XYZ file of C-alpha atoms in Angstrom:
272
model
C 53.031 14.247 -31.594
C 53.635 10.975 -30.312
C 52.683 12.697 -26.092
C 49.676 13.845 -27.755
C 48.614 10.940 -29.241
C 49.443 8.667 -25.668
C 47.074 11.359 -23.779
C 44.407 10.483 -26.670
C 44.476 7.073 -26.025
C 44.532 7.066 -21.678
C 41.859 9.009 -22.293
C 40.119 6.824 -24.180
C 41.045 3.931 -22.268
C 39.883 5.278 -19.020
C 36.645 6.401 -20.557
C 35.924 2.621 -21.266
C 36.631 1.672 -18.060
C 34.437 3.983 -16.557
C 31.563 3.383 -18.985
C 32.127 -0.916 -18.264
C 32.492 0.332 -14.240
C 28.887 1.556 -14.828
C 27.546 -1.213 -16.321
C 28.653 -3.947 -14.764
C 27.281 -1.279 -11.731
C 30.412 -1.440 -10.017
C 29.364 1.918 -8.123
C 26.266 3.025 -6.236
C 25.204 5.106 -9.622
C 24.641 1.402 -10.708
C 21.711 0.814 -8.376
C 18.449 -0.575 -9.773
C 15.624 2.133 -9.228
C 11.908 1.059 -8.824
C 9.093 2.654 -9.586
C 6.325 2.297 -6.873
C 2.605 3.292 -7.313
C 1.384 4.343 -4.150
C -1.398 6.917 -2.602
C -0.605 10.113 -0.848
C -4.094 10.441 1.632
C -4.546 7.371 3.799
C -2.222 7.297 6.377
C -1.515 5.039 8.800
C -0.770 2.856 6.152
C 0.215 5.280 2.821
C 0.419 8.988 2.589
C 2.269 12.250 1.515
C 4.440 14.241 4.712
C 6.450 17.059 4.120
C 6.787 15.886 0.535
C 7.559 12.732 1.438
C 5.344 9.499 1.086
C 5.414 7.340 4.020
C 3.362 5.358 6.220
C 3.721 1.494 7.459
C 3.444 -0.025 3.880
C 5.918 2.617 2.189
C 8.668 2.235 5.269
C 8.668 -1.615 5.373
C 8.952 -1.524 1.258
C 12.005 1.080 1.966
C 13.461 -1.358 4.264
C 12.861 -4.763 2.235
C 14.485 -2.535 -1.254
C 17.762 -2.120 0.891
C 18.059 -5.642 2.181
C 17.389 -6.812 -1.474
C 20.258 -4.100 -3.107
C 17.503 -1.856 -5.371
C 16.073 1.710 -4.783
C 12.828 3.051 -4.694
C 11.035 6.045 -6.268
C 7.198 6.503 -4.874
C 4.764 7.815 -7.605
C 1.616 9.294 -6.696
C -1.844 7.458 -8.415
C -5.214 6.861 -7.813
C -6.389 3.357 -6.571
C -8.468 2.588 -9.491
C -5.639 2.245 -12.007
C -2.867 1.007 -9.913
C -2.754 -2.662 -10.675
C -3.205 -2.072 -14.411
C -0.833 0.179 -13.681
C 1.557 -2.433 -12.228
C 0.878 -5.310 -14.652
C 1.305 -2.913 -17.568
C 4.580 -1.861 -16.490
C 3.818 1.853 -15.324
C 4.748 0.991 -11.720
C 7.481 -2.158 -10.712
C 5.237 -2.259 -7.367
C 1.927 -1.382 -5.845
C 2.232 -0.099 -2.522
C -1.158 0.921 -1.545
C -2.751 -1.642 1.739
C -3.501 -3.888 -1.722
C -5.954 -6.619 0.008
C -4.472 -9.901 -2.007
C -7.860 -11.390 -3.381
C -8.538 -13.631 -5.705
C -9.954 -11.673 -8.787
C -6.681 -9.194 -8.248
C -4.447 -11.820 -8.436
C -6.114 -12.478 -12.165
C -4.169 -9.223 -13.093
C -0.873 -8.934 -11.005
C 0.982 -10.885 -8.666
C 1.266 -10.888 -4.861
C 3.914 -10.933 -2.379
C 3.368 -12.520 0.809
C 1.280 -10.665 3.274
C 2.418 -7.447 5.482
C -0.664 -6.804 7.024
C -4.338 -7.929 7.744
C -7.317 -5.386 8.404
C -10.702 -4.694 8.873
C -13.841 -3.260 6.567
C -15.653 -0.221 8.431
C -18.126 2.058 7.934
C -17.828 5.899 8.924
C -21.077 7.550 9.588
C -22.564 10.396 11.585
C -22.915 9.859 15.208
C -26.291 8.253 16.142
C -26.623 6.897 12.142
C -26.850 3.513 14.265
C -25.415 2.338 10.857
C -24.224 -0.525 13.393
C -24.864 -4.005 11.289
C -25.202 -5.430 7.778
C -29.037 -5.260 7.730
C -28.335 -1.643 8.565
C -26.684 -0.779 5.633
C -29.498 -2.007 3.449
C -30.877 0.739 0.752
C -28.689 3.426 1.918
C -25.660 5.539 0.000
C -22.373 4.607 0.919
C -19.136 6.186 -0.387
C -16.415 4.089 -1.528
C -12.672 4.430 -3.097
C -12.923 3.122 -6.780
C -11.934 -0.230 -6.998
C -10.746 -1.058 -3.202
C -12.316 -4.182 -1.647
C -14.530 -1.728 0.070
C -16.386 -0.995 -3.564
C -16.846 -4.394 -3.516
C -18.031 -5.018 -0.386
C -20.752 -2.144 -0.828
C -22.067 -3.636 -4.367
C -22.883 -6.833 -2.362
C -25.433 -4.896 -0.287
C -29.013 -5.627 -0.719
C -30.480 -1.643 -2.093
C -27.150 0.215 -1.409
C -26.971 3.138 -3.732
C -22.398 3.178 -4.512
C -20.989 6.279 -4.796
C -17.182 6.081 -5.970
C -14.182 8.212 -5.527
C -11.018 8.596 -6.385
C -9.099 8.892 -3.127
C -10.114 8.813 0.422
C -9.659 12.524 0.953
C -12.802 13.346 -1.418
C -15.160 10.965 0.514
C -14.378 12.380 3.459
C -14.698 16.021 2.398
C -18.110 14.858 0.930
C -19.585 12.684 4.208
C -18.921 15.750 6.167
C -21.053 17.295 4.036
C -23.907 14.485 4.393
C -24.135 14.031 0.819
C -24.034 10.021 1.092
C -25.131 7.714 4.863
C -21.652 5.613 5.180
C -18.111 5.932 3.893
C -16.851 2.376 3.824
C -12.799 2.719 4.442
C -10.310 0.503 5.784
C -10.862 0.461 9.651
C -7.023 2.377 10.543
C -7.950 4.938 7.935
C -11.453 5.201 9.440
C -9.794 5.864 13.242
C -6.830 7.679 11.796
C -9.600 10.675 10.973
C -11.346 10.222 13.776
C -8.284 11.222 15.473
C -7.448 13.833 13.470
C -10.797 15.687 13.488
C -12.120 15.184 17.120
C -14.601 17.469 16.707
C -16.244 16.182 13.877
C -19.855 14.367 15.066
C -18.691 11.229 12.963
C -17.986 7.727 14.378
C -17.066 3.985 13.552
C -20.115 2.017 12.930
C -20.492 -1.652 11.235
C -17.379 -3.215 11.159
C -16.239 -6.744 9.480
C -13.018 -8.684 9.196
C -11.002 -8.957 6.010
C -9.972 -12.591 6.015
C -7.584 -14.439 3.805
C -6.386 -11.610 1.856
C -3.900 -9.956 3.754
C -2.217 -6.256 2.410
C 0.334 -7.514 -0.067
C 2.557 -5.616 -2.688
C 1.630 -5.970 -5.930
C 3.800 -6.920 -9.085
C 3.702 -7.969 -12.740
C 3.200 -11.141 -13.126
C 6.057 -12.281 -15.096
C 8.465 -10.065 -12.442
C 9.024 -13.279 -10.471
C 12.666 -12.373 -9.608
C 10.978 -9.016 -8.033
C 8.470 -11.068 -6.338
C 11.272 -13.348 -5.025
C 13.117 -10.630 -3.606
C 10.467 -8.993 -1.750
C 9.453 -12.437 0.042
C 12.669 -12.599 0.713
C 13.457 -9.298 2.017
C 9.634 -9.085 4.009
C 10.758 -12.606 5.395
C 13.618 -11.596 6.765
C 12.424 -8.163 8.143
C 9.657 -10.604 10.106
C 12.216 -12.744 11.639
C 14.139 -9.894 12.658
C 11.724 -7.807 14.515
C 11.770 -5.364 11.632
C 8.206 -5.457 11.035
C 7.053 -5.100 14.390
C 8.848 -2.275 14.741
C 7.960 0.239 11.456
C 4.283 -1.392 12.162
C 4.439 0.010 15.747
C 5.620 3.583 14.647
C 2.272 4.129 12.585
C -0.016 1.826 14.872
C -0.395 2.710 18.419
C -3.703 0.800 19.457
C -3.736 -2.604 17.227
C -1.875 -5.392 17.754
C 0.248 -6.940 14.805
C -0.979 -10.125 13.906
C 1.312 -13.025 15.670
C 2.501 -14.506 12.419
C 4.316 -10.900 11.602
C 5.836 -10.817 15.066
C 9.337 -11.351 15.472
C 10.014 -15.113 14.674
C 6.297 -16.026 13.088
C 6.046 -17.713 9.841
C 4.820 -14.861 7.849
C 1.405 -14.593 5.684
C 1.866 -16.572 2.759
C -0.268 -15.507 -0.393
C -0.433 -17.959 -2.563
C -0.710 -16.532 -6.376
C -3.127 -17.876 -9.419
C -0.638 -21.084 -10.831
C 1.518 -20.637 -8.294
């Protein structure tokens, strides 16, 4: 009686100690997991391969989670409800080429910058959709709720037409239902590349200045925000960035303040 009662109670005991092991995560099954909102159809920067999503913004994020000690799980989403996804605690991060402006950062938080860009328009060869006046009173296409939608509501007689993801408004300029699809400029040449033998082409083109790509957080998550400055710093000094950004862009150069040794892009949050 008394054997079986010592077995009863080193069972117990080690029991405990696994279950305290676990909390206190004194294994790898202790690792904080993330959830990340992200988009599976606009690569360079975010998209779906072989089941996997990947791209420049998704790699470097992989890369800053392991320098910081977390884990990552990518979640598939449409643009238009990722940052209320973010600040309402459906997704830990946005992942998504997030340009870090001003009325965004009335709803989530930013890290510091990963990337700047450029605003283009994709149109049919010989459109001659080739400057602003140009773009006057025609029908663009636009992802719902990127800074491209808001680029096309500020022109004079455009007519917007919104989609969820990228892949729709290309399906549908093919088809010449609207004049321009206003995309992200690496997207934009990304297709291009892809489809050679479809008669479309870059036309007017503008700078996105001051609000570099950033990952996006809930506000109050300032310990999450800390540790992916952190980590992104660190991955700048180191050459890190340069590198993962040269794997998904062959042609454009990475801004100097990303390359190896630069000060970084600092965003600079609402109250911060």
């Amino acid at each position: 009686m008394r054997s079986t009662l010592s077995k009863i109670a080193a069972a117990l005991t080690a029991g405990a100690l696994t279950l305290t092991l676990a909390a206190c995560g004194g294994s790898d099954a202790g690792s904080t997991t993330l959830r990340v909102g992200t988009l599976s159809d606009a690569p360079p920067s975010i998209y779906l391969e072989n089941g996997r999503f990947t791209g420049y913004d998704n790699e470097l994020l992989r890369d800053i989670a392991k320098r910081e000690g977390f884990e990552v799980e990518f979640v598939g989403t449409e643009f238009s409800s990722l940052l209320a996804g973010v600040a309402g605690g459906k997704f830990d991060i946005g992942s998504s080429t997030i340009s870090s402006t001003e009325a965004r950062k009335k709803t989530v938080a930013f890290s510091n910058g990963y990337n700047t860009g450029f605003t283009t328009v994709v149109t049919a060869k010989g459109a001659n959709l080739k400057d602003a006046a140009s773009l006057g009173g025609k029908r663009l296409g636009v992802v719902q709720g990127s800074v491209q939608d808001e680029f096309a509501g500020k022109v004079a007689g455009a007519q917007v037409v919104r989609f969820p993801d990228y892949n729709a408004g290309f399906a549908q300029l093919k088809n010449g239902t609207f004049d321009g699809w206003v995309v992200p400029q690496d997207i934009g040449q990304k297709y291009l590349d892809q489809n050679p033998s479809v008669p479309l082409e870059l036309g007017y083109t503008v700078e996105d200045k001051d609000t570099p790509s950033a990952f996006a957080v809930a506000k109050k998550n300032t310990d999450l925000l800390n540790k992916l400055n952190d980590g992104l710093a660190k991955a700048v000094a180191d050459g890190t960035v340069a590198r993962i950004y040269g794997q998904f862009y062959k042609n454009t150069p990475l801004s100097k303040e990303l390359q190896p040794g630069g000060p970084g892009l600092t965003v600079k949050n609402l109250g911060a």
